[in-house]
mmCIF file of C-alpha atoms and ligand atoms in Angstrom:
data_model
loop_
_atom_site.group_PDB
_atom_site.id
_atom_site.type_symbol
_atom_site.label_atom_id
_atom_site.label_comp_id
_atom_site.label_asym_id
_atom_site.label_seq_id
_atom_site.Cartn_x
_atom_site.Cartn_y
_atom_site.Cartn_z
ATOM 1 C CA MET A 1 0.000 0.000 0.000
ATOM 2 C CA SER A 2 1.461 3.383 -0.977
ATOM 3 C CA GLN A 3 2.015 5.911 1.791
ATOM 4 C CA SER A 4 2.622 8.480 -0.882
ATOM 5 C CA ALA A 5 0.716 11.341 -2.441
ATOM 6 C CA TYR A 6 2.154 10.285 -5.798
ATOM 7 C CA LYS A 7 2.102 7.024 -7.700
ATOM 8 C CA ARG A 8 5.051 7.747 -9.975
ATOM 9 C CA ILE A 9 7.762 10.388 -9.825
ATOM 10 C CA LEU A 10 10.786 11.383 -11.854
ATOM 11 C CA LEU A 11 13.736 12.556 -9.786
ATOM 12 C CA LYS A 12 16.414 14.683 -11.445
ATOM 13 C CA LEU A 13 19.817 14.717 -9.746
ATOM 14 C CA SER A 14 22.727 16.784 -10.962
ATOM 15 C CA GLY A 15 26.072 15.067 -11.333
ATOM 16 C CA GLU A 16 27.461 17.643 -8.878
ATOM 17 C CA ALA A 17 25.126 16.171 -6.243
ATOM 18 C CA LEU A 18 27.468 13.166 -6.122
ATOM 19 C CA LEU A 19 30.593 15.247 -5.479
ATOM 20 C CA GLY A 20 30.130 15.655 -1.737
ATOM 21 C CA ASP A 21 33.445 16.910 -0.380
ATOM 22 C CA HIS A 22 35.296 15.905 -3.532
ATOM 23 C CA ASP A 23 36.261 18.194 -6.457
ATOM 24 C CA TYR A 24 35.731 15.472 -9.031
ATOM 25 C CA GLY A 25 33.981 12.120 -9.283
ATOM 26 C CA ILE A 26 31.763 10.426 -6.742
ATOM 27 C CA ASP A 27 31.766 10.641 -2.945
ATOM 28 C CA PRO A 28 30.808 7.134 -1.710
ATOM 29 C CA LYS A 29 29.157 8.561 1.430
ATOM 30 C CA ILE A 30 26.904 10.873 -0.573
ATOM 31 C CA ILE A 31 25.847 8.303 -3.157
ATOM 32 C CA HIS A 32 25.023 5.855 -0.371
ATOM 33 C CA ARG A 33 22.881 8.466 1.410
ATOM 34 C CA ILE A 34 21.041 9.374 -1.806
ATOM 35 C CA ALA A 35 20.523 5.681 -2.629
ATOM 36 C CA ARG A 36 19.085 5.106 0.862
ATOM 37 C CA GLU A 37 16.636 8.000 0.532
ATOM 38 C CA ILE A 38 15.482 6.840 -2.906
ATOM 39 C CA SER A 39 15.108 3.233 -1.777
ATOM 40 C CA ASP A 40 12.972 4.368 1.195
ATOM 41 C CA VAL A 41 10.656 6.108 -1.256
ATOM 42 C CA VAL A 42 10.513 2.981 -3.464
ATOM 43 C CA ALA A 43 9.759 0.891 -0.340
ATOM 44 C CA ALA A 44 6.900 3.283 0.449
ATOM 45 C CA GLY A 45 5.275 2.159 -2.816
ATOM 46 C CA VAL A 46 6.255 5.025 -5.108
ATOM 47 C CA GLN A 47 7.411 4.217 -8.632
ATOM 48 C CA VAL A 48 10.662 6.107 -9.141
ATOM 49 C CA GLY A 49 12.427 7.099 -12.342
ATOM 50 C CA ILE A 50 15.753 8.902 -12.023
ATOM 51 C CA VAL A 51 17.729 11.081 -14.412
ATOM 52 C CA ILE A 52 21.241 11.910 -13.342
ATOM 53 C CA GLY A 53 23.615 14.463 -14.843
ATOM 54 C CA GLY A 54 27.319 14.031 -15.490
ATOM 55 C CA GLY A 55 28.795 17.375 -14.408
ATOM 56 C CA ASN A 56 30.911 15.782 -11.668
ATOM 57 C CA ILE A 57 32.906 14.089 -14.453
ATOM 58 C CA PHE A 58 32.378 15.909 -17.781
ATOM 59 C CA ARG A 59 30.025 18.596 -18.954
ATOM 60 C CA GLY A 60 29.625 19.065 -22.733
ATOM 61 C CA ALA A 61 29.289 22.862 -22.667
ATOM 62 C CA GLY A 62 32.351 23.209 -20.411
ATOM 63 C CA LEU A 63 34.426 20.949 -22.655
ATOM 64 C CA ALA A 64 33.340 22.990 -25.686
ATOM 65 C CA ALA A 65 34.515 26.173 -23.942
ATOM 66 C CA SER A 66 37.951 24.586 -23.596
ATOM 67 C CA GLY A 67 38.105 23.856 -27.331
ATOM 68 C CA ILE A 68 36.643 20.352 -27.693
ATOM 69 C CA ASP A 69 34.110 19.946 -30.487
ATOM 70 C CA ARG A 70 30.663 20.557 -28.923
ATOM 71 C CA VAL A 71 29.070 17.350 -30.199
ATOM 72 C CA THR A 72 32.059 15.292 -29.021
ATOM 73 C CA GLY A 73 31.916 17.082 -25.660
ATOM 74 C CA ASP A 74 28.226 16.277 -25.326
ATOM 75 C CA HIS A 75 28.901 12.623 -26.144
ATOM 76 C CA MET A 76 31.541 12.605 -23.386
ATOM 77 C CA GLY A 77 28.987 14.182 -21.042
ATOM 78 C CA MET A 78 26.433 11.477 -21.944
ATOM 79 C CA LEU A 79 28.965 8.767 -21.120
ATOM 80 C CA ALA A 80 29.612 10.518 -17.793
ATOM 81 C CA THR A 81 25.905 10.167 -16.975
ATOM 82 C CA VAL A 82 26.187 6.430 -17.725
ATOM 83 C CA ILE A 83 29.058 6.156 -15.221
ATOM 84 C CA ASN A 84 26.975 7.966 -12.570
ATOM 85 C CA SER A 85 23.931 5.809 -13.351
ATOM 86 C CA LEU A 86 25.931 2.590 -12.875
ATOM 87 C CA ALA A 87 27.346 3.920 -9.595
ATOM 88 C CA LEU A 88 23.862 4.784 -8.336
ATOM 89 C CA GLN A 89 22.506 1.385 -9.436
ATOM 90 C CA ASP A 90 25.321 -0.312 -7.545
ATOM 91 C CA ALA A 91 24.643 1.776 -4.413
ATOM 92 C CA MET A 92 20.903 1.014 -4.598
ATOM 93 C CA GLU A 93 21.303 -2.701 -5.211
ATOM 94 C CA ARG A 94 23.754 -2.975 -2.308
ATOM 95 C CA ILE A 95 20.820 -2.004 -0.092
ATOM 96 C CA ASP A 96 18.463 -4.379 -1.944
ATOM 97 C CA CYS A 97 16.578 -1.849 -4.050
ATOM 98 C CA THR A 98 16.121 -3.479 -7.457
ATOM 99 C CA THR A 99 17.189 -1.067 -10.156
ATOM 100 C CA ARG A 100 17.466 -0.992 -13.926
ATOM 101 C CA VAL A 101 19.674 1.340 -15.946
ATOM 102 C CA MET A 102 18.337 2.239 -19.403
ATOM 103 C CA SER A 103 20.490 4.236 -21.767
ATOM 104 C CA ALA A 104 19.399 6.610 -24.528
ATOM 105 C CA ILE A 105 22.477 5.547 -26.489
ATOM 106 C CA SER A 106 23.010 1.871 -27.160
ATOM 107 C CA ILE A 107 25.763 0.301 -25.013
ATOM 108 C CA LYS A 108 24.217 -3.107 -24.657
ATOM 109 C CA GLU A 109 27.177 -4.721 -22.900
ATOM 110 C CA VAL A 110 26.790 -2.228 -20.062
ATOM 111 C CA CYS A 111 23.072 -1.600 -19.633
ATOM 112 C CA GLU A 112 19.687 -1.885 -21.310
ATOM 113 C CA ASP A 113 18.574 0.379 -24.143
ATOM 114 C CA TYR A 114 15.872 2.869 -23.257
ATOM 115 C CA ILE A 115 12.534 1.554 -24.482
ATOM 116 C CA ARG A 116 9.637 3.519 -23.030
ATOM 117 C CA ARG A 117 7.156 0.673 -22.675
ATOM 118 C CA ARG A 118 9.797 -1.513 -21.052
ATOM 119 C CA ALA A 119 10.730 1.278 -18.644
ATOM 120 C CA VAL A 120 7.081 1.587 -17.601
ATOM 121 C CA ARG A 121 6.894 -2.174 -17.068
ATOM 122 C CA HIS A 122 9.980 -2.030 -14.814
ATOM 123 C CA LEU A 123 8.353 0.784 -12.823
ATOM 124 C CA GLU A 124 5.124 -1.199 -12.465
ATOM 125 C CA LYS A 125 7.246 -3.992 -10.975
ATOM 126 C CA HIS A 126 8.613 -1.464 -8.447
ATOM 127 C CA ARG A 127 12.101 -1.410 -9.865
ATOM 128 C CA ALA A 128 13.751 1.997 -9.752
ATOM 129 C CA VAL A 129 14.687 2.985 -13.301
ATOM 130 C CA ILE A 130 17.732 5.162 -13.941
ATOM 131 C CA PHE A 131 17.620 6.841 -17.328
ATOM 132 C CA ALA A 132 21.199 7.277 -18.557
ATOM 133 C CA ALA A 133 22.809 9.247 -21.411
ATOM 134 C CA GLY A 134 20.427 12.204 -21.313
ATOM 135 C CA THR A 135 18.180 12.422 -24.351
ATOM 136 C CA GLY A 136 20.867 10.697 -26.442
ATOM 137 C CA ASN A 137 21.305 13.903 -28.446
ATOM 138 C CA PRO A 138 23.915 16.654 -28.279
ATOM 139 C CA PHE A 139 22.833 20.213 -27.343
ATOM 140 C CA PHE A 140 20.278 18.938 -24.823
ATOM 141 C CA THR A 141 20.872 19.076 -21.081
ATOM 142 C CA THR A 142 19.927 16.413 -18.587
ATOM 143 C CA ASP A 143 17.217 18.823 -17.343
ATOM 144 C CA SER A 144 15.564 18.426 -20.742
ATOM 145 C CA ALA A 145 16.075 14.670 -20.530
ATOM 146 C CA ALA A 146 14.379 14.647 -17.111
ATOM 147 C CA SER A 147 11.384 16.612 -18.420
ATOM 148 C CA LEU A 148 11.124 14.332 -21.445
ATOM 149 C CA ARG A 149 11.309 11.111 -19.421
ATOM 150 C CA ALA A 150 8.895 12.453 -16.766
ATOM 151 C CA ILE A 151 6.344 13.112 -19.502
ATOM 152 C CA GLU A 152 7.014 9.867 -21.381
ATOM 153 C CA ILE A 153 6.566 7.648 -18.317
ATOM 154 C CA GLY A 154 3.481 9.581 -17.181
ATOM 155 C CA ALA A 155 5.002 10.738 -13.874
ATOM 156 C CA ASP A 156 2.707 12.661 -11.513
ATOM 157 C CA LEU A 157 5.523 15.001 -10.542
ATOM 158 C CA MET A 158 9.056 15.852 -11.545
ATOM 159 C CA LEU A 159 11.457 16.605 -8.687
ATOM 160 C CA LYS A 160 14.696 18.456 -9.061
ATOM 161 C CA GLY A 161 17.153 18.075 -6.195
ATOM 162 C CA THR A 162 19.445 21.072 -5.693
ATOM 163 C CA LYS A 163 21.829 22.495 -3.092
ATOM 164 C CA VAL A 164 19.302 25.121 -1.919
ATOM 165 C CA ASP A 165 15.783 24.887 -0.456
ATOM 166 C CA GLY A 166 13.926 25.871 -3.623
ATOM 167 C CA ILE A 167 13.661 28.905 -5.893
ATOM 168 C CA TYR A 168 14.660 32.236 -4.329
ATOM 169 C CA SER A 169 13.987 35.785 -5.521
ATOM 170 C CA ASP A 170 17.778 36.297 -5.573
ATOM 171 C CA ASP A 171 20.936 34.377 -4.683
ATOM 172 C CA PRO A 172 20.353 33.485 -1.004
ATOM 173 C CA VAL A 173 24.109 33.244 -0.394
ATOM 174 C CA SER A 174 24.937 36.814 -1.451
ATOM 175 C CA ASN A 175 21.557 38.424 -0.606
ATOM 176 C CA PRO A 176 20.174 37.708 2.896
ATOM 177 C CA ASP A 177 16.859 39.395 1.935
ATOM 178 C CA ALA A 178 16.194 36.882 -0.847
ATOM 179 C CA HIS A 179 12.930 35.043 -0.179
ATOM 180 C CA LEU A 180 11.926 31.509 -1.027
ATOM 181 C CA TYR A 181 8.965 31.152 -3.399
ATOM 182 C CA GLU A 182 6.338 28.563 -2.463
ATOM 183 C CA THR A 183 4.906 28.427 -5.983
ATOM 184 C CA LEU A 184 5.712 29.937 -9.348
ATOM 185 C CA SER A 185 4.262 29.519 -12.812
ATOM 186 C CA TYR A 186 6.421 28.096 -15.601
ATOM 187 C CA ASP A 187 6.284 31.479 -17.355
ATOM 188 C CA GLU A 188 7.414 33.336 -14.209
ATOM 189 C CA VAL A 189 10.469 31.084 -14.008
ATOM 190 C CA ILE A 190 11.247 31.709 -17.680
ATOM 191 C CA GLU A 191 10.485 35.470 -17.729
ATOM 192 C CA GLN A 192 12.373 36.219 -14.506
ATOM 193 C CA LYS A 193 15.309 34.126 -15.782
ATOM 194 C CA LEU A 194 15.435 32.294 -12.456
ATOM 195 C CA ARG A 195 17.783 29.746 -14.023
ATOM 196 C CA VAL A 196 16.776 26.911 -11.783
ATOM 197 C CA MET A 197 16.407 24.601 -14.747
ATOM 198 C CA ASP A 198 17.186 24.972 -18.395
ATOM 199 C CA THR A 199 14.506 26.724 -20.415
ATOM 200 C CA ASN A 200 13.903 23.844 -22.849
ATOM 201 C CA GLY A 201 13.112 21.555 -19.929
ATOM 202 C CA ILE A 202 10.678 24.034 -18.365
ATOM 203 C CA VAL A 203 8.918 24.754 -21.666
ATOM 204 C CA LEU A 204 8.438 21.027 -22.241
ATOM 205 C CA CYS A 205 6.919 20.643 -18.752
ATOM 206 C CA ARG A 206 4.734 23.721 -19.267
ATOM 207 C CA ASP A 207 3.399 22.509 -22.609
ATOM 208 C CA GLN A 208 2.602 19.055 -21.178
ATOM 209 C CA SER A 209 1.405 20.319 -17.743
ATOM 210 C CA MET A 210 4.077 18.424 -15.816
ATOM 211 C CA PRO A 211 4.451 19.962 -12.329
ATOM 212 C CA ILE A 212 8.002 20.404 -11.034
ATOM 213 C CA ARG A 213 9.158 20.648 -7.447
ATOM 214 C CA ILE A 214 12.580 22.087 -6.677
ATOM 215 C CA PHE A 215 13.923 20.955 -3.314
ATOM 216 C CA ASN A 216 17.081 20.647 -1.232
ATOM 217 C CA LEU A 217 18.658 17.282 -1.861
ATOM 218 C CA TYR A 218 21.034 17.775 1.060
ATOM 219 C CA ARG A 219 18.285 18.092 3.663
ATOM 220 C CA GLU A 220 17.863 14.532 4.796
ATOM 221 C CA GLY A 221 14.270 13.276 4.790
ATOM 222 C CA ASP A 222 12.929 16.016 2.486
ATOM 223 C CA LEU A 223 12.509 13.605 -0.427
ATOM 224 C CA MET A 224 10.245 11.371 1.665
ATOM 225 C CA ARG A 225 8.309 14.352 3.091
ATOM 226 C CA LEU A 226 7.833 15.603 -0.410
ATOM 227 C CA VAL A 227 6.400 12.377 -1.798
ATOM 228 C CA GLN A 228 4.110 12.184 1.251
ATOM 229 C CA GLY A 229 2.597 15.435 -0.024
ATOM 230 C CA HIS A 230 4.245 17.997 2.256
ATOM 231 C CA PRO A 231 4.869 21.360 0.587
ATOM 232 C CA VAL A 232 8.659 21.097 0.552
ATOM 233 C CA GLY A 233 10.639 23.490 -1.674
ATOM 234 C CA THR A 234 9.106 25.419 -4.580
ATOM 235 C CA LEU A 235 6.339 24.141 -6.838
ATOM 236 C CA VAL A 236 6.466 25.218 -10.496
ATOM 237 C CA ALA A 237 3.131 24.513 -12.157
HETATM 238 P P1 LIG B 1 11.390 -8.889 -16.753
HETATM 239 O O1 LIG B 1 11.222 -8.961 -18.224
HETATM 240 O O2 LIG B 1 10.297 -8.190 -16.064
HETATM 241 O O3 LIG B 1 11.755 -10.172 -16.101
HETATM 242 O O4 LIG B 1 12.615 -7.845 -16.554
HETATM 243 P P2 LIG B 1 14.118 -8.110 -16.235
HETATM 244 O O5 LIG B 1 14.790 -6.795 -16.449
HETATM 245 O O6 LIG B 1 14.361 -8.745 -14.919
HETATM 246 O O7 LIG B 1 14.509 -9.187 -17.287
HETATM 247 P P3 LIG B 1 15.605 -9.292 -18.355
HETATM 248 O O8 LIG B 1 15.785 -10.745 -18.558
HETATM 249 O O9 LIG B 1 15.264 -8.417 -19.514
HETATM 250 O O10 LIG B 1 16.914 -8.666 -17.655
HETATM 251 C C1 LIG B 1 17.666 -9.370 -16.723
HETATM 252 C C2 LIG B 1 18.883 -8.520 -16.390
HETATM 253 O O11 LIG B 1 19.632 -8.243 -17.568
HETATM 254 C C3 LIG B 1 18.537 -7.165 -15.786
HETATM 255 O O12 LIG B 1 19.503 -6.813 -14.812
HETATM 256 C C4 LIG B 1 18.636 -6.218 -16.958
HETATM 257 O O13 LIG B 1 18.955 -4.888 -16.571
HETATM 258 C C5 LIG B 1 19.754 -6.864 -17.758
HETATM 259 N N1 LIG B 1 19.600 -6.558 -19.191
HETATM 260 C C6 LIG B 1 18.497 -6.687 -19.961
HETATM 261 N N2 LIG B 1 18.745 -6.292 -21.224
HETATM 262 C C7 LIG B 1 20.030 -5.898 -21.251
HETATM 263 C C8 LIG B 1 20.889 -5.363 -22.285
HETATM 264 O O14 LIG B 1 20.515 -5.154 -23.427
HETATM 265 N N3 LIG B 1 22.168 -5.066 -21.919
HETATM 266 C C9 LIG B 1 22.628 -5.271 -20.660
HETATM 267 N N4 LIG B 1 23.884 -4.934 -20.375
HETATM 268 N N5 LIG B 1 21.863 -5.768 -19.672
HETATM 269 C C10 LIG B 1 20.588 -6.079 -19.967
#
């Protein structure tokens, strides 16, 4: 029996979320904590899809700025998301949360190809599904991939875990008067250039009426409170 307000969610994690105290790569303590929080949500009966970025290893746009061909850089970034996805799968399966990794680019020896109907079947069987390799296309961010997968799998809500509590009127670090928004419309986020998610991803959610909640991934227990229906973070709808 689900103790959740939602049947199916899509959780977007940035690659940087895995850094912890490290400058590069994956902090084992952090990935274990994130895996534990996700597996608790799965155990509560929620179907969970996950999109993870690759910025802790390679980021296409950053590589392009240093002279690497943009498409090649984006392919390197996609492979970085595969590495993170495998690490998260390993962390989740070590605590007995059955997980499948499905990649938007075909690397059959490593993980399954992304097939939407198969992904939905995995979710129905209460396996967490990690969607790797972004959208499989250059010039798209993993925010766009998260929006796309959330819509494709028919999620009730897309969640984006960040380092801050939600969307603020200004940078809360440099401006102590910045206030946290409880709700915003998609257009307010776009027009005010709040840069909490890339614009393509927000437009896709707006056009398909996919609500988004931005929350603090580092506040332990917030993910569970959120799926139980508590108004954690900022709702964009
Ligand atoms: P059911 O069809 O519901 O039984 O799903 P399942 O995922 O358990 O069955 P399947 O036999 O398709 O997969 C068994 C294992 O092989 C799972 O861990 C899959 O993630 C993995 N697997 C399936 N297809 C591929 C693939 O193309 N490449 C790789 N590397 N692994 C795969």
